[in-house]
PDB file of C-alpha atoms in Angstrom:
ATOM      1  CA  MET A  25     -54.588 -22.987  -9.104  1.00 60.00           C
ATOM      2  CA  ILE A  26     -51.212 -23.617  -9.521  1.00 62.00           C
ATOM      3  CA  ILE A  27     -49.878 -26.135 -11.661  1.00 67.00           C
ATOM      4  CA  VAL A  28     -45.901 -26.709 -11.073  1.00 62.00           C
ATOM      5  CA  LYS A  29     -44.912 -26.519  -7.972  1.00 60.00           C
ATOM      6  CA  PRO A  30     -40.739 -24.381  -7.239  1.00 59.00           C
ATOM      7  CA  PHE A  31     -38.552 -27.224  -5.572  1.00 59.00           C
ATOM      8  CA  LYS A  32     -36.959 -27.277  -2.456  1.00 58.00           C
ATOM      9  CA  ILE A  33     -33.536 -27.556  -3.499  1.00 57.00           C
ATOM     10  CA  LEU A  34     -33.789 -23.917  -5.408  1.00 56.00           C
ATOM     11  CA  ASN A  35     -34.187 -22.475  -1.833  1.00 55.00           C
ATOM     12  CA  TRP A  36     -30.558 -24.453  -0.753  1.00 56.00           C
ATOM     13  CA  GLN A  37     -28.568 -21.354   0.640  1.00 55.00           C
ATOM     14  CA  TYR A  38     -25.339 -22.337  -1.624  1.00 54.00           C
ATOM     15  CA  LEU A  39     -27.711 -22.447  -5.396  1.00 51.00           C
ATOM     16  CA  GLN A  40     -27.674 -18.292  -4.473  1.00 52.00           C
ATOM     17  CA  LYS A  41     -25.561 -16.251  -6.377  1.00 54.00           C
ATOM     18  CA  ARG A  42     -23.287 -15.033  -4.254  1.00 53.00           C
ATOM     19  CA  ARG A  43     -21.718 -10.674  -4.484  1.00 55.00           C
ATOM     20  CA  PHE A  44     -19.081 -11.079  -2.374  1.00 55.00           C
ATOM     21  CA  LEU A  45     -16.477  -9.892  -4.540  1.00 55.00           C
ATOM     22  CA  TYR A  46     -18.262  -6.463  -5.122  1.00 60.00           C
ATOM     23  CA  ASN A  47     -17.826  -5.644  -1.143  1.00 67.00           C
ATOM     24  CA  GLU A  48     -13.901  -6.662  -0.608  1.00 77.00           C
ATOM     25  CA  PRO A  49     -11.418  -4.206  -0.906  1.00 84.00           C
ATOM     26  CA  VAL A  50      -9.061  -3.747  -4.699  1.00 88.00           C
ATOM     27  CA  TYR A  51      -5.455  -2.963  -3.515  1.00 92.00           C
ATOM     28  CA  PHE A  52      -4.025  -3.190  -6.888  1.00 93.00           C
ATOM     29  CA  PRO A  53      -4.196   0.949  -8.338  1.00 94.00           C
ATOM     30  CA  ALA A  54      -3.454   1.578  -4.731  1.00 95.00           C
ATOM     31  CA  ILE A  55      -0.303  -1.081  -4.803  1.00 96.00           C
ATOM     32  CA  VAL A  56       0.656   0.567  -8.625  1.00 95.00           C
ATOM     33  CA  PHE A  57       0.787   3.809  -7.217  1.00 97.00           C
ATOM     34  CA  ALA A  58       2.613   3.476  -4.023  1.00 96.00           C
ATOM     35  CA  MET A  59       5.307   2.032  -6.268  1.00 95.00           C
ATOM     36  CA  LEU A  60       5.845   4.601  -8.778  1.00 95.00           C
ATOM     37  CA  LEU A  61       5.868   7.143  -6.569  1.00 96.00           C
ATOM     38  CA  GLY A  62       8.346   5.566  -4.216  1.00 93.00           C
ATOM     39  CA  THR A  63      10.191   5.302  -7.402  1.00 92.00           C
ATOM     40  CA  TYR A  64       9.941   8.431  -8.386  1.00 94.00           C
ATOM     41  CA  LEU A  65      10.999   9.899  -5.176  1.00 92.00           C
ATOM     42  CA  GLU A  66      14.336   7.682  -5.421  1.00 91.00           C
ATOM     43  CA  LEU A  67      15.126   8.649  -8.634  1.00 90.00           C
ATOM     44  CA  TYR A  68      15.272  12.369  -7.992  1.00 93.00           C
ATOM     45  CA  PHE A  69      16.671  11.842  -4.681  1.00 89.00           C
ATOM     46  CA  THR A  70      19.700   9.738  -5.130  1.00 89.00           C
ATOM     47  CA  GLY A  71      19.771  12.203  -8.555  1.00 89.00           C
ATOM     48  CA  MET A  72      20.096  15.320  -6.424  1.00 90.00           C
ATOM     49  CA  GLY A  73      22.549  12.937  -4.628  1.00 87.00           C
ATOM     50  CA  MET A  74      20.919  13.103  -0.864  1.00 88.00           C
ATOM     51  CA  TYR A  75      20.912   9.899  -0.312  1.00 86.00           C
ATOM     52  CA  SER A  76      22.096   6.778  -2.064  1.00 85.00           C
ATOM     53  CA  PHE A  77      22.297   2.958  -1.710  1.00 86.00           C
ATOM     54  CA  PRO A  78      25.935   1.903  -1.287  1.00 85.00           C
ATOM     55  CA  VAL A  79      25.006  -1.444  -1.125  1.00 83.00           C
ATOM     56  CA  ARG A  80      21.936  -2.672  -3.717  1.00 82.00           C
ATOM     57  CA  PRO A  81      20.746  -5.508  -6.686  1.00 85.00           C
ATOM     58  CA  PHE A  82      22.466  -4.206 -11.148  1.00 82.00           C
ATOM     59  CA  ALA A  83      23.498  -1.178 -10.015  1.00 80.00           C
ATOM     60  CA  ASP A  84      25.361  -0.699 -13.054  1.00 83.00           C
ATOM     61  CA  VAL A  85      21.821   0.006 -14.424  1.00 84.00           C
ATOM     62  CA  PHE A  86      19.711   1.199 -11.638  1.00 83.00           C
ATOM     63  CA  LYS A  87      21.140   4.394  -9.191  1.00 83.00           C
ATOM     64  CA  ILE A  88      18.027   3.249  -6.748  1.00 86.00           C
ATOM     65  CA  HIS A  89      17.863  -0.283  -5.243  1.00 85.00           C
ATOM     66  CA  ILE A  90      15.026  -1.914  -7.018  1.00 87.00           C
ATOM     67  CA  VAL A  91      14.017  -4.574  -5.032  1.00 87.00           C
ATOM     68  CA  PHE A  92      13.025  -2.867  -2.182  1.00 87.00           C
ATOM     69  CA  ASN A  93      10.523  -0.628  -5.355  1.00 87.00           C
ATOM     70  CA  LEU A  94       9.380  -4.103  -6.457  1.00 89.00           C
ATOM     71  CA  ALA A  95       9.599  -6.148  -3.452  1.00 91.00           C
ATOM     72  CA  GLY A  96       9.462  -4.290  -0.528  1.00 91.00           C
ATOM     73  CA  LEU A  97       7.355  -1.058  -0.752  1.00 93.00           C
ATOM     74  CA  PRO A  98       4.436  -3.483  -2.297  1.00 95.00           C
ATOM     75  CA  VAL A  99       3.964  -5.583   0.537  1.00 95.00           C
ATOM     76  CA  PHE A 100       4.757  -2.965   2.907  1.00 95.00           C
ATOM     77  CA  THR A 101       1.848  -1.046   1.188  1.00 95.00           C
ATOM     78  CA  TRP A 102      -0.048  -4.039   1.009  1.00 96.00           C
ATOM     79  CA  PHE A 103      -0.169  -4.978   4.389  1.00 96.00           C
ATOM     80  CA  PHE A 104      -0.743  -0.606   5.244  1.00 96.00           C
ATOM     81  CA  LEU A 105      -3.900  -0.580   3.447  1.00 96.00           C
ATOM     82  CA  TRP A 106      -4.791  -4.250   4.822  1.00 94.00           C
ATOM     83  CA  ALA A 107      -4.454  -3.174   8.663  1.00 95.00           C
ATOM     84  CA  GLY A 108      -5.772   0.233   7.872  1.00 94.00           C
ATOM     85  CA  ILE A 109      -9.446  -1.055   6.337  1.00 93.00           C
ATOM     86  CA  ARG A 110      -9.698  -3.258   9.295  1.00 93.00           C
ATOM     87  CA  MET A 111      -9.268  -0.109  11.806  1.00 92.00           C
ATOM     88  CA  ASN A 112     -11.219   3.240  12.416  1.00 94.00           C
ATOM     89  CA  LYS A 113      -9.744   6.513  11.742  1.00 94.00           C
ATOM     90  CA  ALA A 114      -7.857   7.135  14.636  1.00 95.00           C
ATOM     91  CA  GLY A 115      -5.914   3.615  14.354  1.00 95.00           C
ATOM     92  CA  ARG A 116      -5.157   3.957  11.373  1.00 95.00           C
ATOM     93  CA  GLY A 117      -3.800   7.420  12.623  1.00 95.00           C
ATOM     94  CA  LEU A 118      -1.795   5.784  14.591  1.00 96.00           C
ATOM     95  CA  LEU A 119      -0.636   2.876  12.215  1.00 96.00           C
ATOM     96  CA  ILE A 120       0.694   6.045  10.431  1.00 96.00           C
ATOM     97  CA  VAL A 121       2.505   7.380  12.451  1.00 96.00           C
ATOM     98  CA  LEU A 122       4.192   3.935  13.689  1.00 96.00           C
ATOM     99  CA  PHE A 123       5.224   3.099  10.303  1.00 95.00           C
ATOM    100  CA  SER A 124       6.105   6.501   9.879  1.00 95.00           C
ATOM    101  CA  MET A 125       8.002   6.893  12.686  1.00 96.00           C
ATOM    102  CA  ALA A 126       9.507   3.478  11.717  1.00 94.00           C
ATOM    103  CA  GLY A 127      11.342   4.911   8.786  1.00 91.00           C
ATOM    104  CA  PRO A 128      14.096   6.748  10.572  1.00 92.00           C
ATOM    105  CA  VAL A 129      14.358   3.190  12.225  1.00 94.00           C
ATOM    106  CA  LEU A 130      15.159   1.425  10.093  1.00 91.00           C
ATOM    107  CA  GLU A 131      17.403   4.217   7.950  1.00 89.00           C
ATOM    108  CA  VAL A 132      19.346   3.645  11.172  1.00 91.00           C
ATOM    109  CA  LEU A 133      20.042   0.535  10.846  1.00 93.00           C
ATOM    110  CA  SER A 134      20.266   0.614   7.335  1.00 89.00           C
ATOM    111  CA  GLU A 135      23.465   2.635   7.204  1.00 88.00           C
ATOM    112  CA  SER A 136      24.896   0.890  10.083  1.00 91.00           C
ATOM    113  CA  LEU A 137      24.794  -1.889   7.745  1.00 90.00           C
ATOM    114  CA  GLY A 138      26.761  -0.107   4.501  1.00 86.00           C
ATOM    115  CA  MET A 139      23.128   0.032   2.593  1.00 86.00           C
ATOM    116  CA  PHE A 140      21.962   3.493   2.829  1.00 85.00           C
ATOM    117  CA  TRP A 141      24.429   6.530   2.882  1.00 87.00           C
ATOM    118  CA  HIS A 142      22.795  10.281   3.719  1.00 87.00           C
ATOM    119  CA  ALA A 143      24.815  13.739   3.073  1.00 88.00           C
ATOM    120  CA  GLY A 144      25.476  15.420   6.236  1.00 86.00           C
ATOM    121  CA  GLU A 145      22.451  17.816   5.773  1.00 87.00           C
ATOM    122  CA  TRP A 146      20.034  14.819   5.656  1.00 84.00           C
ATOM    123  CA  LYS A 147      17.591  14.511   8.917  1.00 88.00           C
ATOM    124  CA  HIS A 148      15.789  11.929   9.562  1.00 87.00           C
ATOM    125  CA  TRP A 149      12.647  13.825  10.534  1.00 91.00           C
ATOM    126  CA  TYR A 150      13.094  14.493   7.141  1.00 91.00           C
ATOM    127  CA  THR A 151      12.320  10.634   6.195  1.00 91.00           C
ATOM    128  CA  PHE A 152       9.074  10.430   8.986  1.00 95.00           C
ATOM    129  CA  ILE A 153       8.212  13.380   7.757  1.00 96.00           C
ATOM    130  CA  GLY A 154       8.406  11.974   4.044  1.00 94.00           C
ATOM    131  CA  TYR A 155       6.765   8.763   4.964  1.00 95.00           C
ATOM    132  CA  PHE A 156       3.411  10.084   6.506  1.00 97.00           C
ATOM    133  CA  ILE A 157       2.769  11.890   3.590  1.00 97.00           C
ATOM    134  CA  PHE A 158       3.368   9.267   1.412  1.00 96.00           C
ATOM    135  CA  LEU A 159       1.368   7.052   3.860  1.00 96.00           C
ATOM    136  CA  LEU A 160      -1.102   9.362   3.561  1.00 97.00           C
ATOM    137  CA  ILE A 161      -1.840  10.099  -0.403  1.00 97.00           C
ATOM    138  CA  VAL A 162      -1.533   6.467  -0.535  1.00 97.00           C
ATOM    139  CA  TRP A 163      -4.663   5.454   1.145  1.00 96.00           C
ATOM    140  CA  ASN A 164      -6.267   8.850   0.035  1.00 95.00           C
ATOM    141  CA  VAL A 165      -5.683   6.814  -3.237  1.00 95.00           C
ATOM    142  CA  PHE A 166      -6.399   3.067  -2.016  1.00 95.00           C
ATOM    143  CA  LYS A 167     -10.197   5.436  -0.746  1.00 93.00           C
ATOM    144  CA  TRP A 168     -11.309   7.242  -3.842  1.00 93.00           C
ATOM    145  CA  THR A 169     -10.853   3.289  -5.704  1.00 92.00           C
ATOM    146  CA  ASN A 170     -12.667   1.463  -3.816  1.00 89.00           C
ATOM    147  CA  ILE A 171     -15.556   4.200  -3.725  1.00 80.00           C
ATOM    148  CA  GLN A 172     -18.560   2.074  -3.500  1.00 64.00           C
ATOM    149  CA  GLU A 173     -21.938   3.546  -5.437  1.00 51.00           C
ATOM    150  CA  ASP A 174     -24.607   1.951  -6.914  1.00 43.00           C
ATOM    151  CA  ARG A 175     -22.259  -1.131  -7.984  1.00 48.00           C
ATOM    152  CA  GLY A 176     -25.086  -3.515  -7.357  1.00 47.00           C
ATOM    153  CA  LYS A 177     -28.506  -2.096  -9.060  1.00 41.00           C
TER     154      LYS A 177
END
């Protein structure tokens, strides 16, 4: 014998527990990793004299272009990760190649504007290979930080 009937309102869709945040990817660790890796690589190569940035903010404090590392690189990384999770493996590989090819193109453009200088032994394909490896590492860090094991149980 049922004494109390459940309210029909309890079965409404908006009152049910939502778990949408568990399925959203976490970009922050991969972006911070990309910022740190990019900054250290830039410090290394500018310290070796392979390239430099004649026009940069806070030139008396930093040898690197700090705005690129703190603003440009995180936005670039976020866009890469955002686009990468929406593609299959072949599309993601093509995206990595296209973004890696954009590096030397922007490098040549920066040279023509006087914002970038590189040593005579620096080749533009070094930039392509560097960005290719950089994006592969950042993608693997992103996958590693977004492993969905048994989070819902």
